[in-house]
Short mmCIF file of C-alpha atoms in Angstrom, two decimals:
data_model
loop_
_atom_site.label_atom_id
_atom_site.label_comp_id
_atom_site.label_asym_id
_atom_site.label_seq_id
_atom_site.Cartn_x
_atom_site.Cartn_y
_atom_site.Cartn_z
CA MET A 786 -7.13 22.61 -33.41
CA GLN A 787 -8.55 18.85 -33.52
CA LEU A 788 -7.71 16.99 -30.04
CA LEU A 789 -8.40 13.92 -29.11
CA LEU A 790 -8.86 13.68 -25.33
CA LEU A 791 -8.66 10.43 -22.86
CA GLY A 792 -10.15 10.66 -19.30
CA CYS A 793 -11.53 13.88 -19.55
CA THR A 794 -15.07 13.28 -18.48
CA GLY A 795 -14.58 13.24 -14.80
CA PHE A 796 -13.78 16.14 -12.05
CA VAL A 797 -11.23 18.00 -14.26
CA GLY A 798 -13.09 17.29 -17.39
CA ARG A 799 -16.47 18.70 -16.31
CA GLU A 800 -14.60 22.27 -16.74
CA LEU A 801 -11.74 21.56 -19.56
CA LEU A 802 -14.44 20.35 -22.13
CA PRO A 803 -16.33 23.52 -22.16
CA TYR A 804 -13.42 25.85 -21.73
CA LEU A 805 -11.45 24.25 -24.69
CA ILE A 806 -14.76 24.34 -26.75
CA SER A 807 -14.72 27.89 -25.96
CA GLN A 808 -11.28 28.15 -27.01
CA GLY A 809 -12.31 26.95 -30.46
CA HIS A 810 -10.71 23.54 -30.60
CA ASP A 811 -12.79 20.65 -32.12
CA LEU A 812 -13.18 17.67 -29.87
CA THR A 813 -12.96 14.04 -29.77
CA ILE A 814 -13.93 12.52 -26.29
CA VAL A 815 -12.99 8.68 -25.57
CA SER A 816 -14.50 7.57 -22.52
CA ARG A 817 -15.32 4.08 -21.08
CA LYS A 818 -18.36 6.35 -19.43
CA PRO A 819 -21.64 6.68 -21.78
CA SER A 820 -22.05 10.11 -23.59
CA ILE A 821 -22.03 13.21 -21.57
CA LYS A 822 -23.83 16.44 -21.67
CA ILE A 823 -21.36 19.15 -21.88
CA ARG A 824 -22.47 22.84 -20.44
CA GLN A 825 -21.62 24.80 -23.13
CA LYS A 826 -23.99 27.33 -24.55
CA ASN A 827 -23.60 28.01 -28.49
CA ILE A 828 -21.67 24.96 -29.44
CA ASN A 829 -20.18 25.64 -32.99
CA GLN A 830 -17.42 23.30 -32.49
CA LYS A 831 -17.30 20.02 -33.82
CA VAL A 832 -17.82 17.61 -30.91
CA ASN A 833 -17.52 13.60 -31.22
CA PHE A 834 -18.03 10.75 -28.48
CA LEU A 835 -16.44 7.62 -28.66
CA GLN A 836 -17.80 5.04 -26.13
CA ILE A 837 -14.49 3.09 -25.71
CA ASN A 838 -12.10 2.00 -22.73
CA PRO A 839 -8.56 3.26 -23.86
CA ALA A 840 -7.15 1.02 -20.74
CA ASP A 841 -7.95 -2.26 -22.99
CA PRO A 842 -5.78 -2.68 -25.88
CA GLU A 843 -8.24 -4.33 -28.25
CA SER A 844 -10.12 -1.21 -28.22
CA TRP A 845 -6.87 0.54 -30.31
CA GLU A 846 -8.18 -1.62 -32.98
CA ASN A 847 -11.40 0.40 -33.24
CA SER A 848 -11.56 2.04 -36.78
CA SER A 849 -13.05 5.29 -35.23
CA LEU A 850 -10.56 5.61 -32.26
CA LEU A 851 -7.70 4.94 -34.75
CA GLU A 852 -9.40 7.41 -37.59
CA ALA A 853 -9.65 9.93 -34.59
CA LEU A 854 -6.03 9.88 -33.88
CA GLU A 855 -4.88 9.83 -37.20
CA SER A 856 -6.58 13.46 -37.88
CA ALA A 857 -5.75 15.06 -34.45
CA GLU A 858 -3.30 17.73 -33.95
CA GLY A 859 -3.14 17.26 -30.23
CA VAL A 860 -3.68 14.74 -27.42
CA VAL A 861 -4.67 15.18 -23.88
CA ASN A 862 -4.31 11.99 -21.77
CA LEU A 863 -5.88 12.26 -18.11
CA VAL A 864 -6.83 8.80 -17.66
CA GLY A 865 -6.61 7.30 -13.98
CA GLU A 866 -8.43 5.70 -11.47
CA PRO A 867 -8.93 7.90 -8.53
CA ILE A 868 -6.30 7.08 -5.86
CA ALA A 869 -7.72 7.92 -2.64
CA GLU A 870 -11.08 6.84 -2.76
CA LYS A 871 -10.66 3.18 -1.83
CA ARG A 872 -8.63 1.03 0.47
CA TRP A 873 -5.25 0.16 -1.60
CA THR A 874 -5.90 -3.62 -1.90
CA LYS A 875 -3.93 -5.83 -4.22
CA SER A 876 -6.92 -5.72 -6.90
CA HIS A 877 -7.55 -2.12 -6.61
CA CYS A 878 -3.45 -1.01 -7.02
CA LYS A 879 -3.73 -3.16 -10.21
CA VAL A 880 -6.82 -1.25 -11.16
CA ILE A 881 -4.84 2.08 -10.61
CA THR A 882 -2.22 1.22 -12.14
CA ASN A 883 -3.45 -0.56 -15.02
CA SER A 884 -5.85 2.32 -15.83
CA ARG A 885 -2.50 4.61 -16.42
CA LEU A 886 0.08 2.25 -17.56
CA MET A 887 -2.05 0.41 -20.17
CA THR A 888 -3.97 3.30 -21.29
CA THR A 889 -0.61 5.19 -21.95
CA ASN A 890 1.23 2.52 -23.47
CA SER A 891 -1.52 1.73 -26.01
CA LEU A 892 -1.96 5.41 -26.88
CA ILE A 893 1.74 5.41 -27.39
CA THR A 894 2.05 2.49 -29.37
CA ALA A 895 -1.06 3.96 -31.86
CA MET A 896 0.63 7.48 -32.23
CA LYS A 897 4.02 5.63 -33.41
CA LYS A 898 2.03 3.91 -36.07
CA THR A 899 0.13 6.75 -37.72
CA LYS A 900 1.12 8.79 -40.78
CA HIS A 901 1.13 11.83 -38.94
CA PRO A 902 1.46 11.97 -35.43
CA PRO A 903 -0.23 14.68 -33.14
CA LYS A 904 2.07 17.98 -33.00
CA VAL A 905 1.54 17.81 -28.86
CA LEU A 906 0.69 15.31 -26.16
CA ILE A 907 -0.11 16.34 -22.75
CA ASN A 908 -0.08 13.59 -20.41
CA ALA A 909 -0.85 13.89 -16.63
CA SER A 910 1.31 12.77 -13.95
CA ALA A 911 0.98 13.70 -10.12
CA ILE A 912 2.99 15.35 -7.45
CA GLY A 913 3.19 11.95 -5.73
CA TYR A 914 5.86 11.33 -8.12
CA TYR A 915 7.87 12.48 -5.15
CA GLY A 916 7.20 10.93 -2.36
CA SER A 917 5.86 12.62 0.81
CA SER A 918 8.15 14.57 3.19
CA GLN A 919 7.02 17.25 5.54
CA GLU A 920 10.80 19.07 5.58
CA ASP A 921 11.91 18.66 1.71
CA CYS A 922 10.70 21.14 -0.99
CA PHE A 923 10.44 19.46 -4.48
CA THR A 924 10.95 21.23 -7.88
CA GLU A 925 10.84 19.61 -11.17
CA MET A 926 14.42 18.43 -11.00
CA SER A 927 13.91 16.48 -7.44
CA PRO A 928 14.20 12.66 -7.84
CA HIS A 929 11.15 10.50 -7.59
CA GLY A 930 10.12 8.83 -4.51
CA LYS A 931 10.11 4.86 -3.92
CA ASP A 932 6.72 4.35 -2.64
CA PHE A 933 3.59 2.64 -4.87
CA LEU A 934 2.85 6.09 -6.09
CA SER A 935 6.16 7.34 -7.12
CA THR A 936 7.20 4.14 -8.75
CA LEU A 937 3.73 4.59 -10.75
CA CYS A 938 3.92 7.97 -11.93
CA LYS A 939 7.60 7.38 -12.92
CA LYS A 940 6.44 4.24 -15.22
CA TRP A 941 3.71 6.43 -16.19
CA GLU A 942 5.92 9.25 -17.41
CA GLU A 943 8.57 7.11 -19.11
CA LEU A 944 5.67 5.62 -21.58
CA ALA A 945 4.59 9.05 -22.33
CA SER A 946 8.23 10.07 -23.07
CA GLN A 947 8.45 7.36 -25.82
CA LYS A 948 6.23 9.24 -28.01
CA PRO A 949 7.01 9.91 -31.80
CA LYS A 950 9.76 12.51 -31.98
CA GLN A 951 7.75 14.88 -33.91
CA THR A 952 5.50 15.06 -31.16
CA ARG A 953 5.90 17.84 -28.09
CA LEU A 954 5.29 16.30 -25.23
CA LEU A 955 4.34 18.03 -21.55
CA ILE A 956 3.79 16.02 -18.41
CA ILE A 957 1.71 18.15 -15.87
CA ARG A 958 2.38 16.22 -12.20
CA ILE A 959 -0.63 17.45 -10.72
CA GLY A 960 -1.30 18.66 -7.38
CA ILE A 961 -4.85 18.49 -5.51
CA VAL A 962 -7.09 19.79 -7.96
CA LEU A 963 -9.74 22.07 -6.13
CA GLY A 964 -13.39 22.54 -7.31
CA SER A 965 -16.65 22.43 -5.20
CA ASP A 966 -18.20 19.51 -7.54
CA GLY A 967 -15.43 16.94 -6.81
CA GLY A 968 -12.11 16.05 -5.61
CA ALA A 969 -10.87 16.43 -2.05
CA LEU A 970 -12.73 19.86 -1.65
CA GLY A 971 -16.02 18.58 -2.74
CA LYS A 972 -15.74 15.55 -0.08
CA MET A 973 -14.66 18.34 2.66
CA LEU A 974 -17.50 20.95 2.11
CA PRO A 975 -20.32 19.05 3.36
CA ILE A 976 -18.68 18.41 6.71
CA PHE A 977 -17.24 21.91 7.02
CA ARG A 978 -20.50 23.83 6.13
CA ILE A 979 -22.60 22.07 8.90
CA GLY A 980 -19.47 22.87 11.51
CA LEU A 981 -17.90 19.41 12.01
CA GLY A 982 -14.67 20.45 9.55
CA GLY A 983 -11.14 20.38 10.83
CA PRO A 984 -7.55 19.45 9.52
CA LEU A 985 -7.19 15.50 8.93
CA GLY A 986 -4.44 13.72 10.59
CA SER A 987 -1.46 15.95 12.25
CA GLY A 988 -2.52 18.85 10.28
CA LYS A 989 1.36 19.26 9.56
CA GLN A 990 1.34 17.79 6.30
CA TRP A 991 1.71 20.04 3.20
CA MET A 992 -1.05 20.50 0.75
CA SER A 993 0.32 21.52 -2.68
CA TRP A 994 -2.74 22.30 -4.68
CA ILE A 995 -4.35 23.98 -7.98
CA HIS A 996 -7.42 25.39 -8.59
CA ARG A 997 -9.25 23.33 -11.90
CA THR A 998 -9.76 26.81 -13.60
CA ASP A 999 -6.06 27.25 -13.74
CA LEU A 1000 -5.22 23.82 -14.42
CA CYS A 1001 -7.77 23.73 -17.44
CA GLN A 1002 -6.04 27.16 -18.46
CA LEU A 1003 -2.72 25.36 -18.26
CA ILE A 1004 -3.76 22.57 -20.49
CA GLY A 1005 -5.17 25.05 -22.62
CA LEU A 1006 -1.95 27.10 -23.16
CA ALA A 1007 0.32 23.97 -23.50
CA LEU A 1008 -1.77 23.34 -26.67
CA SER A 1009 -1.00 26.48 -28.55
CA LYS A 1010 2.47 27.64 -27.20
CA SER A 1011 5.04 25.01 -28.86
CA HIS A 1012 7.96 26.14 -26.20
CA ILE A 1013 5.78 24.83 -23.55
CA GLU A 1014 7.27 21.03 -22.80
CA GLY A 1015 8.76 18.87 -20.67
CA VAL A 1016 7.70 18.40 -17.17
CA ILE A 1017 5.84 20.86 -15.07
CA ASN A 1018 4.54 20.72 -11.49
CA GLY A 1019 0.93 21.47 -11.70
CA VAL A 1020 0.64 23.38 -8.26
CA ALA A 1021 -0.20 26.83 -7.09
CA PRO A 1022 2.59 29.40 -5.62
CA GLU A 1023 0.84 28.99 -2.35
CA PRO A 1024 1.48 25.66 -0.90
CA VAL A 1025 -0.13 25.35 2.90
CA SER A 1026 -0.41 22.91 5.90
CA MET A 1027 -3.41 21.44 6.41
CA SER A 1028 -4.08 23.06 9.26
CA LYS A 1029 -3.83 26.12 7.62
CA PHE A 1030 -5.99 24.67 4.64
CA SER A 1031 -8.89 23.71 7.00
CA LYS A 1032 -8.67 27.10 8.74
CA THR A 1033 -9.17 28.91 5.45
CA LEU A 1034 -11.90 27.12 4.41
CA GLY A 1035 -13.57 27.40 7.75
CA GLU A 1036 -13.32 31.24 7.43
CA SER A 1037 -14.30 31.04 3.76
CA LEU A 1038 -17.50 29.17 4.87
CA GLY A 1039 -17.94 31.32 8.45
CA ARG A 1040 -17.75 27.96 9.91
CA PRO A 1041 -15.42 26.62 12.65
CA SER A 1042 -12.50 24.22 11.72
CA LEU A 1043 -11.58 22.82 15.11
CA LEU A 1044 -12.37 19.30 15.03
CA ALA A 1045 -9.55 17.40 13.75
CA ILE A 1046 -10.04 13.96 12.09
CA PRO A 1047 -7.67 11.47 13.35
CA GLY A 1048 -5.24 9.73 10.78
CA ILE A 1049 -6.44 6.43 12.15
CA ILE A 1050 -9.87 6.91 11.14
CA LEU A 1051 -8.99 7.48 7.44
CA LYS A 1052 -6.70 4.62 7.65
CA LEU A 1053 -9.33 2.37 8.74
CA LEU A 1054 -11.46 3.57 5.79
CA LEU A 1055 -8.75 3.73 3.03
CA GLY A 1056 -6.01 1.86 4.17
CA ASP A 1057 -2.62 2.89 2.13
CA GLY A 1058 -4.78 5.26 0.16
CA ALA A 1059 -4.82 7.60 3.34
CA LYS A 1060 -1.36 8.39 2.74
CA VAL A 1061 -2.46 10.83 -0.13
CA VAL A 1062 -4.07 13.16 2.32
CA LEU A 1063 -2.32 12.10 5.71
CA GLU A 1064 1.46 12.52 4.33
CA GLY A 1065 1.65 15.12 1.53
CA GLN A 1066 4.25 17.10 -0.02
CA LEU A 1067 5.79 20.50 -0.32
CA VAL A 1068 6.01 21.06 -4.17
CA GLU A 1069 6.87 24.05 -6.20
CA SER A 1070 7.04 24.75 -9.89
CA LYS A 1071 10.11 26.45 -11.09
CA GLN A 1072 8.82 25.99 -14.84
CA LEU A 1073 5.35 27.54 -14.46
CA THR A 1074 7.83 30.64 -12.98
CA LYS A 1075 10.02 30.43 -16.25
CA PHE A 1076 7.22 30.23 -18.39
CA ASN A 1077 5.72 33.63 -16.63
CA TYR A 1078 2.08 31.47 -16.19
CA ASN A 1079 -0.44 34.03 -14.72
CA PHE A 1080 -2.52 32.03 -12.52
CA LYS A 1081 -6.13 33.26 -12.01
CA TYR A 1082 -6.27 31.89 -8.38
CA PRO A 1083 -2.60 31.73 -7.17
CA LYS A 1084 -3.82 32.38 -3.35
CA LEU A 1085 -6.01 29.65 -1.22
CA SER A 1086 -8.42 32.03 -0.17
CA GLU A 1087 -9.30 33.40 -3.49
CA ALA A 1088 -9.24 29.71 -4.86
CA LEU A 1089 -11.57 28.57 -2.06
CA LEU A 1090 -13.94 31.52 -2.32
CA ALA A 1091 -14.33 30.57 -5.99
CA SER A 1092 -15.26 27.11 -5.37
CA ILE A 1093 -18.01 27.30 -2.52
#
């Protein structure tokens, strides 16, 4: 399949790109970053790289990008500024918002103008759609929350849903993605390896996670299976509390995990962005159960051992 990929050069993309190549897809990769080196042996498929900022509406006047979209059979849109790495100042919230909404709006507008719209669009969202709770369990049918992230995810999904009628849409509300070279786990590993790790905040907050390999394989499956559409919670079947996550990570490394990191320290560092790790939510995926998705890493202990 000829694919157009947006926002796929970061933490998830480092595994997604070689995986899609291994499945025989031809790729056109769009990123504001310089060209990247894909870790994949024996690349026989066609791989093009366009250094373009897809969040800039004027970029969608670029003939190379429009030609790539016209020929694309599938589009994967993972564009989005990280939400838990900086303080949520007014200016940074604008960056977080625009990276998602402006890119998706421009993509959908361009898709509507093509003579042959892509057969499938896979668009990222996040479990932040539901807001946070220590008591409620959220599924794909649960209503959206009212905070900044919930409102952003709702708008993001509404834009994606305006795709052409001919295009099948899958929205993946992604949980905490586990991998050793990035994301939350990548930041926690150095601290835990020297024996100074422990739960963040109260430790009671839920962590609904998915291993990066499973996320990539889910995307690959959705590209080829026409019955997979709608909204899916991209989470493994074993959500855990932060305390259990820290304990399991410590055990996987053979290190103690007793030194809790007070929430106030994270708030000083990240401001409102600390909400992502201090609050959390218990999320299940009824849709993945319905589609009989077979997780490679259904259990946290297995996922962590594969990542360290």
